[in-house]
XYZ file of C-alpha atoms in Angstrom:
349
model
C 0.000 0.000 0.000
C 1.443 3.369 -1.051
C 1.128 5.997 1.668
C -0.587 9.343 1.216
C 2.648 11.357 1.040
C 4.028 9.324 -1.861
C 0.676 9.363 -3.668
C 0.195 13.100 -3.148
C 3.666 13.893 -4.500
C 3.086 11.690 -7.530
C -0.344 13.156 -8.291
C 0.910 16.707 -7.965
C 4.253 16.374 -9.736
C 4.231 13.197 -11.849
C 0.667 12.908 -13.120
C 0.244 12.238 -16.824
C -1.542 10.152 -19.407
C -0.761 7.477 -21.948
C 1.848 4.810 -21.278
C 5.505 4.051 -20.653
C 7.254 0.964 -22.053
C 9.537 -0.548 -19.401
C 11.939 -3.477 -19.801
C 12.278 -6.119 -17.114
C 13.665 -9.629 -16.775
C 10.412 -11.604 -16.823
C 9.089 -14.332 -14.543
C 8.576 -13.608 -10.859
C 10.832 -10.521 -11.179
C 8.348 -8.824 -13.520
C 5.277 -10.154 -11.700
C 6.493 -8.678 -8.440
C 7.550 -5.412 -10.091
C 4.041 -5.064 -11.490
C 2.417 -5.716 -8.129
C 4.752 -3.606 -5.978
C 5.863 -0.806 -8.356
C 4.156 -0.659 -11.760
C 0.539 -0.804 -10.544
C 1.104 1.745 -7.742
C 2.773 4.047 -10.305
C -0.248 3.783 -12.620
C -2.678 4.345 -9.747
C -0.796 7.442 -8.556
C -0.015 9.026 -11.934
C -2.524 7.697 -14.461
C 0.328 6.434 -16.698
C 0.034 2.808 -17.811
C 3.168 0.619 -17.700
C 3.669 -1.718 -20.676
C 6.059 -4.623 -20.015
C 8.738 -5.761 -22.426
C 10.641 -8.836 -21.315
C 14.001 -10.399 -22.142
C 16.917 -11.974 -20.280
C 19.134 -9.044 -21.264
C 18.214 -5.582 -22.532
C 21.521 -4.659 -24.156
C 21.229 -6.599 -27.475
C 17.753 -5.198 -28.162
C 18.717 -1.646 -27.150
C 21.681 -1.794 -29.494
C 19.585 -3.230 -32.336
C 16.881 -0.546 -31.947
C 19.537 2.175 -31.937
C 21.159 0.770 -35.089
C 17.783 0.514 -36.838
C 16.812 4.062 -35.876
C 13.530 2.887 -34.355
C 13.310 2.776 -30.564
C 10.162 1.105 -29.219
C 11.063 1.054 -25.519
C 11.239 3.925 -23.045
C 13.070 2.512 -20.026
C 15.703 -0.227 -19.954
C 17.744 -1.850 -17.189
C 21.367 -1.877 -18.339
C 24.114 -3.988 -16.772
C 26.964 -1.853 -15.423
C 29.629 -3.522 -17.565
C 27.641 -2.771 -20.750
C 26.714 0.789 -19.789
C 29.900 2.706 -20.776
C 29.895 1.606 -24.431
C 26.143 2.204 -24.908
C 26.353 5.592 -23.194
C 29.290 6.666 -25.375
C 27.230 5.705 -28.426
C 24.547 8.199 -27.315
C 21.757 5.718 -26.612
C 20.444 7.404 -23.443
C 19.016 10.817 -22.555
C 19.940 12.685 -19.351
C 17.926 11.801 -16.249
C 15.630 14.676 -15.223
C 16.507 14.984 -11.555
C 14.329 18.109 -11.246
C 11.344 15.730 -11.016
C 12.746 13.967 -7.950
C 11.563 14.773 -4.424
C 13.959 15.601 -1.561
C 13.642 12.101 -0.133
C 14.995 10.550 -3.337
C 17.717 13.159 -3.869
C 19.028 12.759 -0.317
C 18.501 9.002 -0.088
C 20.122 8.000 -3.394
C 23.895 8.641 -3.161
C 25.440 10.952 -5.748
C 27.590 8.045 -6.903
C 24.409 6.238 -7.983
C 23.061 9.246 -9.917
C 24.867 9.502 -13.237
C 24.068 12.044 -15.924
C 22.130 9.600 -18.092
C 21.557 6.645 -15.771
C 20.662 5.905 -12.171
C 21.205 2.688 -10.256
C 18.101 0.508 -10.459
C 19.326 -2.190 -8.129
C 22.438 -3.842 -6.829
C 22.937 -7.556 -7.252
C 25.539 -9.719 -5.579
C 27.143 -13.108 -6.018
C 27.870 -14.468 -2.566
C 28.637 -17.673 -0.708
C 25.498 -19.604 0.226
C 25.514 -22.820 2.239
C 23.046 -25.532 3.204
C 22.243 -25.286 6.905
C 21.503 -29.017 6.900
C 25.117 -29.703 5.907
C 26.529 -27.163 8.389
C 24.110 -26.884 11.321
C 26.837 -25.325 13.488
C 29.850 -23.166 12.637
C 29.356 -23.126 8.878
C 31.695 -21.391 6.399
C 32.218 -17.674 6.994
C 34.263 -16.577 3.960
C 35.868 -17.730 0.696
C 38.887 -19.178 2.488
C 36.428 -21.536 4.209
C 34.926 -22.430 0.818
C 38.370 -23.664 -0.210
C 38.808 -25.535 3.084
C 37.370 -28.912 2.085
C 38.683 -30.644 5.211
C 36.775 -28.540 7.734
C 33.833 -27.853 5.418
C 33.359 -31.007 3.342
C 30.748 -31.458 0.649
C 29.996 -30.882 -3.027
C 30.502 -27.335 -4.254
C 29.367 -25.026 -7.044
C 30.710 -21.908 -8.748
C 29.605 -19.711 -11.639
C 30.785 -21.307 -14.881
C 29.780 -18.630 -17.384
C 33.045 -16.701 -17.556
C 31.939 -14.101 -15.014
C 34.791 -12.516 -13.014
C 33.265 -13.741 -9.731
C 35.226 -17.033 -9.436
C 38.441 -15.077 -10.073
C 37.516 -12.586 -7.329
C 36.542 -15.358 -4.893
C 39.767 -17.271 -5.568
C 41.922 -14.206 -4.927
C 40.169 -13.506 -1.633
C 40.547 -17.169 -0.646
C 44.260 -16.760 -1.418
C 44.568 -13.805 0.929
C 44.287 -10.787 -1.385
C 42.802 -7.820 0.475
C 39.638 -6.306 -1.038
C 41.407 -2.972 -1.633
C 44.048 -4.760 -3.712
C 41.718 -6.756 -5.987
C 41.276 -4.260 -8.810
C 42.447 -4.046 -11.490
C 42.626 -7.775 -12.253
C 46.094 -7.816 -13.776
C 47.372 -10.807 -15.762
C 49.449 -11.755 -12.709
C 46.346 -11.769 -10.483
C 44.393 -13.805 -13.043
C 47.187 -16.410 -13.099
C 47.200 -16.460 -9.308
C 43.414 -16.941 -9.225
C 43.455 -19.777 -11.770
C 46.180 -21.535 -9.762
C 43.998 -21.227 -6.649
C 40.989 -22.499 -8.609
C 43.052 -25.578 -9.513
C 42.833 -26.530 -5.820
C 39.033 -26.438 -5.663
C 38.232 -27.688 -9.175
C 37.994 -31.402 -8.186
C 35.333 -30.484 -5.608
C 33.107 -28.510 -8.005
C 30.434 -31.051 -8.888
C 28.675 -28.692 -11.314
C 29.500 -25.281 -12.743
C 26.207 -23.397 -12.678
C 25.292 -21.203 -15.650
C 21.836 -19.775 -14.790
C 20.820 -17.753 -11.747
C 18.220 -20.213 -10.469
C 20.502 -23.254 -10.632
C 22.666 -22.969 -7.505
C 19.761 -22.544 -5.083
C 17.882 -25.474 -6.628
C 20.998 -27.648 -6.369
C 21.346 -26.674 -2.687
C 17.703 -27.595 -2.108
C 18.233 -30.943 -3.850
C 21.305 -31.691 -1.732
C 23.573 -31.709 -4.810
C 25.544 -28.827 -3.335
C 26.537 -28.264 0.287
C 27.869 -24.777 -0.514
C 28.048 -22.621 -3.624
C 28.206 -19.116 -4.981
C 24.739 -17.802 -5.854
C 22.845 -14.581 -6.651
C 21.609 -12.824 -3.514
C 18.073 -12.235 -4.792
C 17.557 -15.933 -5.536
C 18.865 -16.899 -2.104
C 16.669 -14.314 -0.373
C 13.546 -15.547 -2.184
C 14.295 -19.123 -1.110
C 14.928 -18.131 2.523
C 11.589 -16.268 2.602
C 9.946 -19.550 1.555
C 11.589 -21.378 4.451
C 14.457 -23.074 2.575
C 17.242 -23.894 5.115
C 20.123 -22.027 3.506
C 22.373 -19.255 4.797
C 23.869 -16.244 3.033
C 27.510 -15.344 3.788
C 28.196 -11.677 3.027
C 31.949 -11.613 3.609
C 33.477 -11.226 0.124
C 30.195 -10.899 -1.749
C 30.830 -9.348 -5.190
C 28.315 -6.618 -5.998
C 27.430 -5.160 -9.371
C 25.044 -2.362 -10.266
C 22.288 -2.311 -12.852
C 21.071 1.024 -14.210
C 17.721 2.517 -15.122
C 18.112 4.369 -18.417
C 15.754 6.426 -20.582
C 16.311 5.446 -24.202
C 16.981 8.212 -26.708
C 14.212 8.273 -29.300
C 11.758 6.303 -27.157
C 8.044 7.046 -27.681
C 7.233 8.253 -24.148
C 10.345 9.918 -22.731
C 8.562 12.299 -20.374
C 6.559 9.463 -18.847
C 9.806 7.517 -18.530
C 11.339 10.351 -16.504
C 8.292 10.362 -14.218
C 8.550 6.622 -13.743
C 12.208 6.862 -12.682
C 11.423 9.737 -10.282
C 8.625 7.638 -8.741
C 10.575 4.400 -8.313
C 13.409 6.186 -6.494
C 11.233 7.480 -3.656
C 12.169 5.597 -0.493
C 8.782 3.952 -0.078
C 8.858 2.656 -3.634
C 12.507 1.629 -3.253
C 11.448 -0.461 -0.242
C 8.590 -1.950 -2.273
C 11.011 -2.756 -5.114
C 13.416 -4.449 -2.684
C 10.690 -6.488 -1.009
C 9.165 -7.456 -4.336
C 12.302 -8.455 -6.234
C 14.844 -9.279 -3.533
C 17.305 -6.833 -5.111
C 17.795 -3.497 -3.305
C 17.479 -0.158 -5.012
C 19.922 2.576 -3.936
C 17.733 4.823 -1.759
C 19.196 4.338 1.733
C 16.111 5.877 3.366
C 14.273 2.642 2.579
C 16.191 0.927 5.400
C 13.818 2.593 7.884
C 10.830 1.125 6.055
C 11.952 -2.461 5.481
C 11.047 -5.296 7.895
C 13.810 -5.912 10.436
C 14.129 -9.576 9.446
C 14.847 -8.591 5.826
C 17.832 -6.346 6.568
C 20.407 -9.137 7.157
C 19.469 -10.547 3.739
C 20.213 -7.485 1.576
C 23.474 -5.966 0.392
C 22.740 -2.356 1.368
C 22.306 -3.203 5.049
C 25.296 -1.313 6.547
C 26.765 -4.414 8.240
C 26.629 -6.406 4.986
C 27.737 -3.493 2.806
C 30.962 -3.207 4.832
C 31.904 -6.743 3.739
C 31.035 -6.566 0.028
C 33.381 -6.027 -2.921
C 32.144 -3.818 -5.775
C 32.768 -4.660 -9.428
C 35.030 -2.239 -11.262
C 32.659 -2.172 -14.235
C 34.587 0.630 -15.962
C 37.786 -1.429 -15.918
C 35.964 -4.571 -17.095
C 34.475 -2.621 -20.015
C 37.808 -1.023 -21.007
C 39.523 -2.277 -24.180
C 42.857 -4.074 -24.157
C 45.536 -3.576 -26.828
C 44.060 -6.465 -28.851
C 40.627 -4.801 -28.942
C 38.993 -7.163 -26.457
C 37.490 -5.804 -23.263
C 39.070 -6.820 -19.975
C 35.846 -8.646 -19.150
C 35.966 -10.630 -22.411
C 39.614 -11.509 -21.800
C 38.860 -12.826 -18.295
C 35.949 -14.876 -19.660
C 38.194 -16.417 -22.337
C 40.939 -17.260 -19.846
C 38.504 -18.760 -17.356
C 36.566 -20.839 -19.900
C 39.821 -22.160 -21.391
C 40.998 -23.097 -17.885
C 37.669 -24.750 -17.087
C 37.866 -26.876 -20.270
C 41.300 -28.274 -19.370
């Protein structure tokens, strides 16, 4: 239920007509967005939200830009893809004049870029089965590598994401402040450390829902996993535990697409979703926290230990250096592509 203050602000400052076409990831993510964010936005402003759904927005955004016909208004763009798309002029500046004081003070300046604003933060973190470790379970990535004290089948991301490299370096004693950039020497060090754990990885997961399901099935005792998937399972009573020490966080951005059919409505939508009450609704609905820190006062106390922006958890997380990952090497490949190639070649050995 949206309170009267939020509704009054929206009716006075964000009211409109017509529609806004908003990308989301489908499934329960979109269903919960509609219930907790889209429908309240329509009720408060009179602007209908039209869903467009895909696993990733970036290929379609690029294709629409190349074709000169943009059918969407708002897209969620992965941080590593953002720099190249922004440089190509695919987004319009965010109209922060539409935002209320709560949003402007609650959303850190670092999350408010000229033509993008953080939509939510996601994390890959260590998750373990409480049935396998009823007492004194693993507390960090060094414990993940400690198969003697913490026995059992393990899982890691097998897609070529940098997260196994980051986890391996932390397990090998690299301090968080020294992780970035991931030099060739650090990559070699990480792959050598991964050699130690490779025999204990029973399956390399490649989709976000896999690791939690494999924990539930007893095929994993501990694994890396997306925080939102773990949170959703815990809320359903699944006996798993999230370990925040060394969680790797990455940001995803709301963007307003240049040439979209309803740009003004898109700006109103982004102003609405960044109010603290709506940020709290977004977090509760999707399991992924938006950036407005004022939402912490409005979230249930039992949810706070399960989200990355809780101050205690945030102090233990490691942010992606998305700008470095997106930067081009001398051979024309991005650093992220190079890491993926090295990791996948190592995995195939």
